[in-house]
PDB file of C-alpha atoms in Angstrom:
ATOM      1  CA  MET A   1     -47.364 -21.172  -6.892  1.00 64.00           C
ATOM      2  CA  LYS A   2     -43.970 -20.093  -5.879  1.00 84.00           C
ATOM      3  CA  THR A   3     -42.067 -18.095  -8.514  1.00 94.00           C
ATOM      4  CA  ILE A   4     -38.307 -18.516  -8.495  1.00 96.00           C
ATOM      5  CA  LEU A   5     -35.934 -15.977 -10.212  1.00 97.00           C
ATOM      6  CA  LEU A   6     -32.549 -17.307 -11.412  1.00 97.00           C
ATOM      7  CA  ILE A   7     -29.938 -14.549 -12.337  1.00 98.00           C
ATOM      8  CA  ASP A   8     -27.301 -15.194 -14.398  1.00 97.00           C
ATOM      9  CA  ILE A   9     -23.954 -13.819 -13.730  1.00 97.00           C
ATOM     10  CA  CYS A  10     -22.483 -14.954 -16.825  1.00 96.00           C
ATOM     11  CA  ASN A  11     -20.859 -12.782 -18.542  1.00 93.00           C
ATOM     12  CA  GLU A  12     -19.608 -15.316 -21.727  1.00 88.00           C
ATOM     13  CA  LYS A  13     -22.960 -16.825 -23.550  1.00 86.00           C
ATOM     14  CA  LEU A  14     -21.173 -20.299 -22.922  1.00 89.00           C
ATOM     15  CA  GLY A  15     -21.285 -19.928 -19.451  1.00 91.00           C
ATOM     16  CA  PHE A  16     -25.224 -20.051 -19.253  1.00 94.00           C
ATOM     17  CA  TYR A  17     -24.936 -23.593 -20.658  1.00 93.00           C
ATOM     18  CA  GLU A  18     -22.683 -24.879 -18.032  1.00 93.00           C
ATOM     19  CA  PHE A  19     -23.926 -22.659 -14.718  1.00 96.00           C
ATOM     20  CA  VAL A  20     -27.695 -21.237 -14.965  1.00 97.00           C
ATOM     21  CA  LYS A  21     -29.115 -24.194 -17.495  1.00 97.00           C
ATOM     22  CA  PRO A  22     -28.512 -26.979 -15.561  1.00 97.00           C
ATOM     23  CA  VAL A  23     -30.113 -25.161 -12.270  1.00 97.00           C
ATOM     24  CA  ARG A  24     -33.252 -23.842 -14.699  1.00 97.00           C
ATOM     25  CA  ASP A  25     -33.599 -27.646 -15.560  1.00 97.00           C
ATOM     26  CA  ILE A  26     -33.649 -29.541 -12.445  1.00 96.00           C
ATOM     27  CA  LEU A  27     -36.515 -26.698 -11.292  1.00 96.00           C
ATOM     28  CA  ILE A  28     -38.463 -27.188 -14.848  1.00 95.00           C
ATOM     29  CA  LYS A  29     -38.145 -31.267 -14.206  1.00 95.00           C
ATOM     30  CA  ASN A  30     -39.538 -30.568 -10.832  1.00 93.00           C
ATOM     31  CA  ASN A  31     -42.606 -28.398 -11.791  1.00 93.00           C
ATOM     32  CA  VAL A  32     -40.873 -25.285 -10.437  1.00 93.00           C
ATOM     33  CA  ASN A  33     -42.184 -21.988 -11.637  1.00 95.00           C
ATOM     34  CA  VAL A  34     -38.596 -20.310 -13.100  1.00 96.00           C
ATOM     35  CA  PHE A  35     -37.663 -17.452 -15.081  1.00 97.00           C
ATOM     36  CA  ILE A  36     -34.109 -15.830 -15.450  1.00 97.00           C
ATOM     37  CA  LYS A  37     -33.012 -12.316 -15.972  1.00 97.00           C
ATOM     38  CA  HIS A  38     -29.090 -11.536 -16.463  1.00 97.00           C
ATOM     39  CA  TYR A  39     -27.939  -9.230 -13.361  1.00 97.00           C
ATOM     40  CA  THR A  40     -27.086  -6.321 -15.771  1.00 96.00           C
ATOM     41  CA  ARG A  41     -30.866  -6.481 -16.805  1.00 96.00           C
ATOM     42  CA  LEU A  42     -32.417  -7.065 -13.319  1.00 97.00           C
ATOM     43  CA  LYS A  43     -35.223  -4.506 -12.616  1.00 96.00           C
ATOM     44  CA  LYS A  44     -37.222  -4.252  -9.431  1.00 95.00           C
ATOM     45  CA  LYS A  45     -40.291  -5.796 -10.957  1.00 97.00           C
ATOM     46  CA  ASP A  46     -38.421  -8.903 -11.382  1.00 97.00           C
ATOM     47  CA  LEU A  47     -37.522  -8.835  -7.542  1.00 96.00           C
ATOM     48  CA  ASP A  48     -41.193  -8.180  -6.842  1.00 94.00           C
ATOM     49  CA  GLU A  49     -42.244 -11.622  -8.829  1.00 95.00           C
ATOM     50  CA  ALA A  50     -40.090 -13.577  -7.368  1.00 95.00           C
ATOM     51  CA  ASN A  51     -41.008 -15.406  -4.063  1.00 93.00           C
ATOM     52  CA  SER A  52     -37.307 -16.677  -3.793  1.00 96.00           C
ATOM     53  CA  VAL A  53     -34.241 -16.077  -5.653  1.00 97.00           C
ATOM     54  CA  ILE A  54     -30.894 -18.300  -6.959  1.00 98.00           C
ATOM     55  CA  ILE A  55     -27.570 -16.298  -7.666  1.00 98.00           C
ATOM     56  CA  CYS A  56     -26.112 -18.741  -9.861  1.00 97.00           C
ATOM     57  CA  GLY A  57     -22.594 -19.264 -10.543  1.00 95.00           C
ATOM     58  CA  THR A  58     -20.095 -18.754 -13.409  1.00 93.00           C
ATOM     59  CA  THR A  59     -16.846 -19.494 -15.013  1.00 89.00           C
ATOM     60  CA  LEU A  60     -12.853 -19.774 -13.327  1.00 85.00           C
ATOM     61  CA  TYR A  61     -12.126 -16.732 -14.762  1.00 86.00           C
ATOM     62  CA  ASP A  62     -15.661 -14.477 -15.607  1.00 90.00           C
ATOM     63  CA  ASN A  63     -15.317 -12.069 -12.483  1.00 89.00           C
ATOM     64  CA  LYS A  64     -17.213  -9.174 -13.790  1.00 92.00           C
ATOM     65  CA  PHE A  65     -19.835  -9.624 -11.362  1.00 93.00           C
ATOM     66  CA  ILE A  66     -17.336  -8.247  -8.982  1.00 92.00           C
ATOM     67  CA  GLU A  67     -16.802  -5.169 -10.704  1.00 93.00           C
ATOM     68  CA  ASP A  68     -20.663  -4.408 -10.547  1.00 95.00           C
ATOM     69  CA  ILE A  69     -21.494  -5.570  -7.298  1.00 95.00           C
ATOM     70  CA  ASN A  70     -23.460  -2.544  -6.327  1.00 95.00           C
ATOM     71  CA  LYS A  71     -26.225  -3.912  -8.786  1.00 96.00           C
ATOM     72  CA  PHE A  72     -26.735  -6.721  -5.913  1.00 97.00           C
ATOM     73  CA  LYS A  73     -27.616  -3.904  -3.051  1.00 97.00           C
ATOM     74  CA  TRP A  74     -31.062  -4.865  -3.565  1.00 97.00           C
ATOM     75  CA  LEU A  75     -30.132  -8.222  -1.219  1.00 96.00           C
ATOM     76  CA  THR A  76     -30.118  -6.274   1.671  1.00 95.00           C
ATOM     77  CA  ASP A  77     -33.695  -5.538   1.545  1.00 94.00           C
ATOM     78  CA  PHE A  78     -34.762  -8.695  -0.045  1.00 95.00           C
ATOM     79  CA  GLU A  79     -37.717 -10.200   1.611  1.00 92.00           C
ATOM     80  CA  GLY A  80     -37.779 -13.551   0.202  1.00 94.00           C
ATOM     81  CA  ALA A  81     -35.241 -16.966   0.268  1.00 96.00           C
ATOM     82  CA  VAL A  82     -31.610 -16.191  -1.734  1.00 98.00           C
ATOM     83  CA  LEU A  83     -29.551 -19.115  -2.526  1.00 98.00           C
ATOM     84  CA  GLY A  84     -25.833 -17.665  -4.041  1.00 98.00           C
ATOM     85  CA  ILE A  85     -24.344 -20.544  -5.556  1.00 98.00           C
ATOM     86  CA  CYS A  86     -20.415 -19.929  -5.792  1.00 96.00           C
ATOM     87  CA  GLY A  87     -19.977 -16.465  -7.634  1.00 96.00           C
ATOM     88  CA  GLY A  88     -23.418 -15.771  -6.056  1.00 97.00           C
ATOM     89  CA  MET A  89     -22.075 -16.844  -2.424  1.00 97.00           C
ATOM     90  CA  GLN A  90     -19.222 -14.248  -3.349  1.00 97.00           C
ATOM     91  CA  ILE A  91     -21.688 -11.820  -4.194  1.00 97.00           C
ATOM     92  CA  ILE A  92     -23.806 -11.990  -1.233  1.00 98.00           C
ATOM     93  CA  GLY A  93     -20.711 -11.875   1.381  1.00 97.00           C
ATOM     94  CA  MET A  94     -18.943  -8.692  -0.398  1.00 96.00           C
ATOM     95  CA  ILE A  95     -22.797  -7.253  -0.207  1.00 97.00           C
ATOM     96  CA  PHE A  96     -22.568  -7.920   3.615  1.00 96.00           C
ATOM     97  CA  ASN A  97     -19.041  -6.452   3.874  1.00 94.00           C
ATOM     98  CA  GLY A  98     -17.186  -9.509   3.614  1.00 94.00           C
ATOM     99  CA  LYS A  99     -13.298  -9.669   2.171  1.00 93.00           C
ATOM    100  CA  LEU A 100     -12.989 -11.583  -1.161  1.00 93.00           C
ATOM    101  CA  CYS A 101     -10.138 -14.013  -0.825  1.00 94.00           C
ATOM    102  CA  ARG A 102      -8.081 -16.129  -3.366  1.00 93.00           C
ATOM    103  CA  GLY A 103      -8.386 -19.603  -3.039  1.00 92.00           C
ATOM    104  CA  THR A 104      -8.715 -21.935  -6.076  1.00 92.00           C
ATOM    105  CA  GLU A 105     -10.670 -25.202  -5.592  1.00 93.00           C
ATOM    106  CA  ILE A 106     -11.794 -27.809  -8.462  1.00 94.00           C
ATOM    107  CA  GLY A 107     -13.106 -31.190  -8.422  1.00 94.00           C
ATOM    108  CA  TYR A 108     -14.773 -33.385  -6.151  1.00 95.00           C
ATOM    109  CA  TYR A 109     -14.259 -32.847  -2.266  1.00 94.00           C
ATOM    110  CA  ASN A 110     -15.538 -34.233   0.445  1.00 94.00           C
ATOM    111  CA  GLU A 111     -17.254 -31.228   3.004  1.00 95.00           C
ATOM    112  CA  LYS A 112     -18.281 -31.644   6.412  1.00 95.00           C
ATOM    113  CA  PHE A 113     -21.733 -30.591   7.515  1.00 95.00           C
ATOM    114  CA  GLY A 114     -22.288 -29.644  11.153  1.00 90.00           C
ATOM    115  CA  LYS A 115     -25.790 -29.005  10.978  1.00 93.00           C
ATOM    116  CA  ASN A 116     -28.893 -29.690   8.927  1.00 96.00           C
ATOM    117  CA  PHE A 117     -28.310 -27.553   5.975  1.00 96.00           C
ATOM    118  CA  LEU A 118     -31.016 -27.613   2.751  1.00 97.00           C
ATOM    119  CA  GLY A 119     -30.990 -31.267   3.500  1.00 95.00           C
ATOM    120  CA  LEU A 120     -27.059 -31.976   3.588  1.00 95.00           C
ATOM    121  CA  MET A 121     -25.980 -33.103   6.949  1.00 96.00           C
ATOM    122  CA  GLY A 122     -21.992 -35.142   7.790  1.00 95.00           C
ATOM    123  CA  LYS A 123     -19.946 -36.041   5.187  1.00 96.00           C
ATOM    124  CA  GLN A 124     -21.275 -34.754   1.792  1.00 95.00           C
ATOM    125  CA  GLU A 125     -19.302 -35.275  -1.449  1.00 95.00           C
ATOM    126  CA  VAL A 126     -19.683 -31.975  -3.449  1.00 96.00           C
ATOM    127  CA  TYR A 127     -18.031 -30.171  -6.477  1.00 95.00           C
ATOM    128  CA  HIS A 128     -15.869 -27.051  -6.571  1.00 95.00           C
ATOM    129  CA  LEU A 129     -14.812 -25.052  -9.288  1.00 94.00           C
ATOM    130  CA  HIS A 130     -13.845 -21.485  -8.217  1.00 93.00           C
ATOM    131  CA  ASN A 131     -10.662 -19.122  -7.919  1.00 93.00           C
ATOM    132  CA  ASN A 132     -12.157 -17.006  -5.310  1.00 94.00           C
ATOM    133  CA  TYR A 133     -14.452 -17.241  -1.515  1.00 95.00           C
ATOM    134  CA  VAL A 134     -15.444 -14.600   0.745  1.00 95.00           C
ATOM    135  CA  ASP A 135     -14.330 -14.335   4.586  1.00 92.00           C
ATOM    136  CA  PHE A 136     -17.280 -15.288   6.257  1.00 93.00           C
ATOM    137  CA  SER A 137     -15.846 -15.429   9.736  1.00 86.00           C
ATOM    138  CA  ASN A 138     -16.632 -11.971  11.441  1.00 88.00           C
ATOM    139  CA  LEU A 139     -20.304 -11.704   9.345  1.00 91.00           C
ATOM    140  CA  ASP A 140     -23.528 -12.236  10.562  1.00 94.00           C
ATOM    141  CA  PHE A 141     -23.830 -15.520   8.974  1.00 95.00           C
ATOM    142  CA  GLU A 142     -23.533 -18.991  10.168  1.00 94.00           C
ATOM    143  CA  ILE A 143     -21.234 -21.423   8.654  1.00 94.00           C
ATOM    144  CA  PHE A 144     -22.580 -24.926   7.988  1.00 95.00           C
ATOM    145  CA  ALA A 145     -19.399 -26.143   6.404  1.00 94.00           C
ATOM    146  CA  GLY A 146     -15.546 -25.572   5.841  1.00 87.00           C
ATOM    147  CA  ASN A 147     -12.727 -24.941   7.737  1.00 78.00           C
ATOM    148  CA  LYS A 148     -10.523 -21.864   6.479  1.00 85.00           C
ATOM    149  CA  ILE A 149     -13.189 -21.409   3.548  1.00 93.00           C
ATOM    150  CA  SER A 150     -16.616 -21.307   4.334  1.00 94.00           C
ATOM    151  CA  GLN A 151     -19.020 -24.032   2.244  1.00 95.00           C
ATOM    152  CA  GLY A 152     -22.251 -23.547   3.463  1.00 96.00           C
ATOM    153  CA  VAL A 153     -23.841 -20.381   5.212  1.00 96.00           C
ATOM    154  CA  LYS A 154     -26.627 -18.826   6.271  1.00 97.00           C
ATOM    155  CA  HIS A 155     -27.438 -15.365   7.522  1.00 97.00           C
ATOM    156  CA  LYS A 156     -28.352 -15.344  11.248  1.00 96.00           C
ATOM    157  CA  LYS A 157     -31.565 -13.049  10.433  1.00 95.00           C
ATOM    158  CA  LYS A 158     -32.777 -13.500   6.814  1.00 96.00           C
ATOM    159  CA  ARG A 159     -33.275 -16.513   4.395  1.00 96.00           C
ATOM    160  CA  ILE A 160     -30.097 -16.197   2.842  1.00 97.00           C
ATOM    161  CA  TYR A 161     -27.868 -19.056   1.878  1.00 98.00           C
ATOM    162  CA  GLY A 162     -24.526 -19.592   0.219  1.00 97.00           C
ATOM    163  CA  VAL A 163     -23.067 -22.488  -1.219  1.00 97.00           C
ATOM    164  CA  LEU A 164     -19.231 -22.234  -2.860  1.00 96.00           C
ATOM    165  CA  PHE A 165     -19.854 -25.765  -4.435  1.00 96.00           C
ATOM    166  CA  HIS A 166     -21.743 -26.381  -7.265  1.00 97.00           C
ATOM    167  CA  PRO A 167     -25.044 -28.257  -6.407  1.00 97.00           C
ATOM    168  CA  GLU A 168     -26.061 -28.733  -9.923  1.00 96.00           C
ATOM    169  CA  VAL A 169     -23.592 -30.565 -10.485  1.00 95.00           C
ATOM    170  CA  ARG A 170     -23.370 -32.831  -7.051  1.00 92.00           C
ATOM    171  CA  GLN A 171     -26.622 -32.400  -4.209  1.00 94.00           C
ATOM    172  CA  LYS A 172     -29.021 -31.537  -6.430  1.00 95.00           C
ATOM    173  CA  ASP A 173     -31.706 -32.320  -3.753  1.00 95.00           C
ATOM    174  CA  LEU A 174     -30.120 -28.880  -2.051  1.00 97.00           C
ATOM    175  CA  ILE A 175     -31.564 -26.654  -4.793  1.00 96.00           C
ATOM    176  CA  LEU A 176     -34.976 -27.951  -4.568  1.00 95.00           C
ATOM    177  CA  ASN A 177     -34.927 -28.013  -0.445  1.00 95.00           C
ATOM    178  CA  PHE A 178     -34.052 -24.502  -0.929  1.00 96.00           C
ATOM    179  CA  CYS A 179     -36.846 -24.379  -3.286  1.00 92.00           C
ATOM    180  CA  ASN A 180     -39.219 -25.721  -0.584  1.00 88.00           C
ATOM    181  CA  LEU A 181     -38.324 -23.486   2.124  1.00 83.00           C
ATOM    182  CA  LYS A 182     -41.298 -21.497   3.474  1.00 70.00           C
TER     183      LYS A 182
END
């Protein structure tokens, strides 16, 4: 049975209930085997037990994970699939040498997906809640949505995906489509 590791990057306890628990609930409701670890307590054995990893988002001003970016170096060697949501996408971008930029987007936005991205295609309404983003334009990632600010990306050689929006709010099927990747 496939096992998904959810990584909690929230520094504030309430953030867990807003950003991690909804993803966990989607997975449990769909009979996906899941366990959760805070990034500060993540061990190699946790990564070894997981087939795939979802790095959940956090609140607008909870950016402690940026100071701890080296705790995510495992991303370069992890063999399973990875999905970074919002802060998780920022982490992915920084680990692969992207530049963190300032740019606030809050609320529902229409994003256009030029090609199928984990089940999303064409114009899709998504929910944004971020102050930062990473410039993926010169990285080894394909950009599926977004103009100046990349909204959906996939590494060109690895099964590493990132979304700057929050699929746990709108586009829940994206999470399940990620879990069903081979």
